[in-house]
Amino acid sequence: MDFWSEFLATSWAKEFLAGGFGGSAGVIAGYPLDTLRIRQQFAAGGSAFAVCRQVLATEGLVSLYRGMAAPLASVTFQNAIAFQTYALLSRVIDDAAAPEDPPSYRGVVMGGIGTGAIQSLVLSPIELVKIRLQLQISTPSSADRLEGPFAIARSIFRSEGLKGMYRGLAVTVLRDAPAHGVYFWSYEYTREFLHPGCRKNGQESFRTMLLAGGLAGVSSWICCYPLDVIKTRIQANSHKYSGIIDCFRRSVKEEGHNVLWRGMGTAVARAFVVNGAIFTAYETALRCLFNNNGDHVNAKD
């Protein structure tokens, strides 16, 4: 009991728990749309509604949640890395800011870029397994042969080694580093615009959290979406493409430039839902955790 009391009394522990709570809310809220996005990016075409109807008719509702265990199991650790790294880097980069003041927007952007790059080391193998799970086709004859996340991870590791588990790491870094810079800047700018002074006093409304989080997710996905399509294709088929440039050239040659934006509508809709849920759950959890200990919510800044 003493250990847990001391652990929960630290700002780091509160950030860790709040990050996990926010991440879990985001995964659960947006996973069906994420499955549709992956199917659209890898398939030859079709709208989100057409893909959804086909999946529901042939595989059932449960197929939209296939592979959710891997990101859900890792989301606490992943979001702890993201929010802790961002909080640390934004402060280190913007060391001129007073401790009681929020970091500057320059610190926010640079901290976000560093966070995205570091997080990719954890996220890349998780997304590799998730994508392979999401692309499994379930039929009555194959239902008993569908693999789980651990079986797929073992298969990749045995056939391709550690390098295979990190297939797509380079394009994941290229996608996530700038996207996280845009992500955190958009969130901080939007919440301050909608609720002036909230970056310092932490008293924004739930509506502000939802809108700021949702718009941050949308803007970050729009800026990196073509790279996400390339990443999906590289991780889905390990032997078809030799690298990022080869995947880009062959995809555009075979399917046209529109392939780089395939599924973006689904991704944008999912981004708004997921990131609105993430930041609302994260900020709410922080308020509860800090207030329960008699601390001001801004202790996280």
XYZ file of C-alpha atoms in Angstrom:
301
model
C 0.000 0.000 0.000
C 2.839 2.400 0.820
C 4.396 1.774 -2.595
C 1.158 2.469 -4.467
C 0.413 5.548 -2.367
C 3.848 6.953 -3.081
C 3.656 5.973 -6.754
C 0.237 7.595 -7.288
C 1.425 10.709 -5.491
C 3.965 11.442 -8.237
C 3.171 13.583 -11.262
C 4.751 10.938 -13.520
C 2.368 8.246 -12.254
C -0.653 10.458 -12.841
C 0.521 11.205 -16.388
C 1.096 7.485 -16.956
C -2.374 6.457 -15.776
C -4.114 9.316 -17.580
C -2.259 8.504 -20.795
C -3.328 4.876 -20.575
C -6.936 5.847 -19.853
C -6.996 8.233 -22.810
C -5.345 5.754 -25.141
C -7.762 2.970 -24.233
C -10.732 5.258 -24.872
C -9.292 6.145 -28.288
C -8.657 2.540 -29.341
C -12.148 1.386 -28.380
C -13.865 4.400 -29.972
C -12.129 4.233 -33.326
C -11.045 0.654 -33.997
C -13.825 -0.356 -36.450
C -13.032 2.692 -38.599
C -9.333 1.821 -38.410
C -10.054 -1.659 -39.785
C -12.030 -0.144 -42.667
C -9.162 2.275 -43.385
C -6.625 -0.558 -43.571
C -8.900 -2.608 -45.846
C -9.393 0.395 -48.157
C -5.676 1.154 -48.373
C -4.746 -2.413 -49.230
C -7.696 -3.241 -51.513
C -8.089 -2.272 -55.155
C -10.801 0.262 -54.369
C -14.240 0.826 -52.901
C -15.808 3.339 -50.537
C -15.855 2.874 -46.788
C -19.560 2.006 -46.934
C -19.003 -0.598 -49.651
C -16.111 -2.176 -47.745
C -18.125 -2.114 -44.524
C -21.125 -3.816 -46.141
C -18.909 -6.484 -47.659
C -17.068 -7.156 -44.397
C -20.276 -7.338 -42.362
C -21.961 -9.602 -44.906
C -19.091 -12.054 -45.287
C -17.253 -11.913 -41.930
C -19.595 -10.431 -39.368
C -19.350 -7.519 -36.937
C -16.548 -9.110 -34.899
C -14.163 -8.790 -37.875
C -14.156 -4.999 -37.448
C -12.521 -5.519 -34.049
C -10.005 -8.141 -35.193
C -6.523 -7.326 -33.920
C -7.692 -4.853 -31.266
C -6.038 -6.817 -28.439
C -2.503 -5.846 -29.522
C -2.936 -2.044 -29.478
C -5.244 -2.180 -26.453
C -2.740 -4.216 -24.447
C 0.118 -1.851 -25.298
C -1.763 1.431 -25.249
C -0.996 2.346 -21.617
C 2.745 1.980 -22.146
C 2.585 3.596 -25.601
C 0.657 6.651 -24.431
C 2.789 6.954 -21.322
C 5.801 7.194 -23.629
C 4.032 9.708 -25.866
C 2.763 12.102 -23.208
C 5.792 11.814 -20.931
C 8.248 12.284 -23.793
C 6.269 15.227 -25.125
C 6.092 16.878 -21.695
C 9.845 16.419 -21.189
C 11.001 17.466 -24.670
C 8.726 20.501 -24.914
C 10.230 21.743 -21.642
C 13.842 20.944 -22.508
C 13.585 22.641 -25.900
C 11.789 25.649 -24.419
C 13.955 26.082 -21.324
C 13.348 29.849 -21.253
C 9.714 29.368 -20.195
C 8.899 29.776 -16.505
C 7.955 26.535 -14.707
C 4.425 27.795 -14.050
C 3.883 28.749 -17.714
C 3.026 26.363 -20.575
C 5.745 25.706 -23.171
C 5.860 27.959 -26.233
C 4.362 26.779 -29.502
C 7.906 26.225 -30.801
C 8.558 23.909 -27.857
C 5.249 22.181 -28.529
C 6.100 21.504 -32.192
C 9.662 20.331 -31.560
C 8.578 18.232 -28.591
C 5.897 16.632 -30.751
C 8.356 15.819 -33.538
C 10.739 14.166 -31.075
C 7.866 12.280 -29.461
C 6.691 10.889 -32.803
C 10.164 9.673 -33.717
C 10.761 7.968 -30.359
C 7.280 6.450 -30.183
C 7.788 4.834 -33.603
C 10.244 2.392 -32.039
C 7.398 0.937 -29.978
C 4.561 1.518 -32.422
C 6.080 0.012 -35.580
C 6.047 -3.709 -34.604
C 2.632 -3.322 -32.940
C 1.142 -1.828 -36.093
C 2.799 -4.508 -38.214
C 0.996 -7.250 -36.271
C -2.250 -5.257 -36.161
C -2.289 -4.744 -39.933
C -1.658 -8.447 -40.614
C -4.544 -9.301 -38.263
C -6.901 -6.773 -39.841
C -6.230 -8.085 -43.338
C -7.068 -11.683 -42.473
C -10.215 -12.710 -44.337
C -12.699 -14.747 -42.320
C -14.873 -17.313 -44.092
C -16.806 -20.291 -42.680
C -14.068 -22.632 -43.906
C -11.197 -20.527 -42.536
C -12.696 -19.297 -39.262
C -10.858 -21.920 -37.223
C -7.527 -21.099 -38.876
C -7.391 -17.359 -38.175
C -4.208 -16.472 -36.318
C -3.985 -14.378 -33.162
C -1.470 -11.575 -32.484
C 1.094 -13.810 -30.760
C 0.944 -16.419 -33.529
C 1.505 -13.759 -36.188
C 4.352 -12.171 -34.229
C 6.040 -15.571 -33.782
C 5.621 -16.342 -37.482
C 7.215 -13.042 -38.539
C 10.061 -13.413 -36.060
C 10.835 -16.992 -37.112
C 10.801 -16.251 -40.844
C 12.335 -12.762 -40.898
C 13.932 -12.244 -37.503
C 13.991 -8.978 -35.541
C 14.443 -7.039 -38.786
C 11.115 -8.404 -39.981
C 9.357 -7.213 -36.829
C 10.580 -3.703 -37.574
C 9.652 -3.748 -41.249
C 8.268 -0.317 -42.072
C 10.106 1.447 -39.231
C 11.639 4.113 -41.501
C 8.325 5.109 -43.039
C 6.686 5.005 -39.587
C 9.237 7.549 -38.332
C 8.742 9.701 -41.445
C 4.989 9.584 -40.844
C 4.884 10.043 -37.082
C 7.590 12.649 -36.405
C 6.057 15.557 -38.363
C 2.513 14.327 -37.700
C 3.032 14.532 -33.937
C 4.466 18.033 -34.274
C 1.292 19.081 -36.092
C -0.811 17.061 -33.654
C 0.331 18.673 -30.418
C 0.572 22.171 -31.918
C -2.979 21.917 -33.325
C -4.323 20.753 -29.981
C -2.609 23.451 -27.924
C -3.439 26.234 -30.396
C -7.092 25.199 -30.802
C -7.805 24.796 -27.093
C -6.272 28.212 -26.384
C -8.245 29.776 -29.260
C -11.528 28.282 -28.064
C -10.882 28.894 -24.358
C -8.306 31.714 -23.857
C -6.067 31.152 -20.862
C -6.776 27.433 -20.543
C -3.203 26.410 -21.393
C -2.162 27.989 -18.108
C -5.161 27.368 -15.850
C -6.310 24.016 -17.314
C -9.981 24.939 -17.010
C -11.206 24.291 -20.555
C -14.651 22.758 -21.068
C -15.374 19.236 -22.324
C -16.527 20.730 -25.616
C -13.161 22.462 -26.012
C -11.323 19.193 -25.272
C -13.405 17.266 -27.802
C -13.083 19.853 -30.574
C -9.385 20.540 -29.991
C -8.520 16.853 -29.774
C -10.624 15.961 -32.795
C -9.199 18.747 -34.975
C -5.660 17.895 -33.871
C -6.192 14.309 -35.015
C -7.666 15.388 -38.349
C -4.857 17.852 -39.148
C -2.112 15.376 -38.227
C -3.609 12.650 -40.443
C -4.078 14.936 -43.448
C -0.426 16.003 -43.386
C 0.928 12.441 -43.310
C -1.709 10.350 -45.066
C 0.197 9.328 -48.235
C 3.011 8.012 -46.021
C 0.464 6.012 -44.031
C -0.764 4.343 -47.231
C 2.829 3.431 -48.138
C 3.430 2.120 -44.609
C 0.336 -0.070 -44.705
C 1.351 -1.626 -48.016
C 4.939 -2.273 -46.937
C 3.877 -3.872 -43.636
C 1.020 -5.853 -45.188
C 3.177 -7.514 -47.836
C 6.765 -7.976 -46.747
C 8.027 -9.433 -50.030
C 6.310 -7.260 -52.642
C 8.208 -3.991 -52.114
C 11.913 -3.371 -51.589
C 11.413 -0.070 -49.790
C 9.539 3.228 -49.525
C 10.460 4.558 -52.985
C 9.713 1.230 -54.672
C 6.318 1.016 -52.963
C 5.488 4.589 -53.943
C 6.489 4.152 -57.594
C 4.748 0.819 -58.089
C 1.558 1.856 -56.297
C 1.233 5.063 -58.330
C 2.129 3.311 -61.592
C -0.400 0.518 -61.071
C -3.266 2.472 -59.475
C -2.661 6.181 -60.084
C -1.955 9.026 -57.661
C -5.390 8.673 -56.060
C -4.142 5.536 -54.336
C -2.128 7.742 -51.970
C -5.357 9.229 -50.607
C -7.484 6.089 -50.603
C -9.388 5.716 -47.357
C -8.624 9.250 -46.170
C -12.282 10.040 -45.494
C -12.470 7.075 -43.147
C -9.173 8.046 -41.522
C -10.293 11.648 -40.949
C -13.623 10.559 -39.433
C -11.804 8.086 -37.203
C -9.168 10.684 -36.241
C -11.785 13.131 -34.990
C -13.581 10.490 -32.919
C -10.428 8.859 -31.549
C -8.476 11.976 -30.647
C -11.471 13.759 -29.224
C -11.907 10.727 -26.964
C -8.178 10.525 -26.136
C -7.725 14.124 -25.019
C -11.078 14.285 -23.205
C -10.330 11.082 -21.283
C -6.705 12.151 -20.669
C -7.519 15.631 -19.369
C -10.460 14.338 -17.310
C -8.311 11.631 -15.726
C -5.614 14.172 -14.874
C -8.138 16.451 -13.215
C -9.491 13.589 -11.135
C -6.042 12.309 -10.150
C -4.592 15.684 -9.234
C -7.732 16.944 -7.495
C -7.977 13.753 -5.430
C -4.547 14.536 -4.041
C -5.338 18.197 -3.476
C -3.060 19.315 -6.310
C -3.909 21.767 -9.027
C -4.538 20.214 -12.413
C -1.784 22.306 -13.914
C 0.830 20.286 -12.088
C 1.166 18.426 -15.372
C 2.444 21.510 -17.215
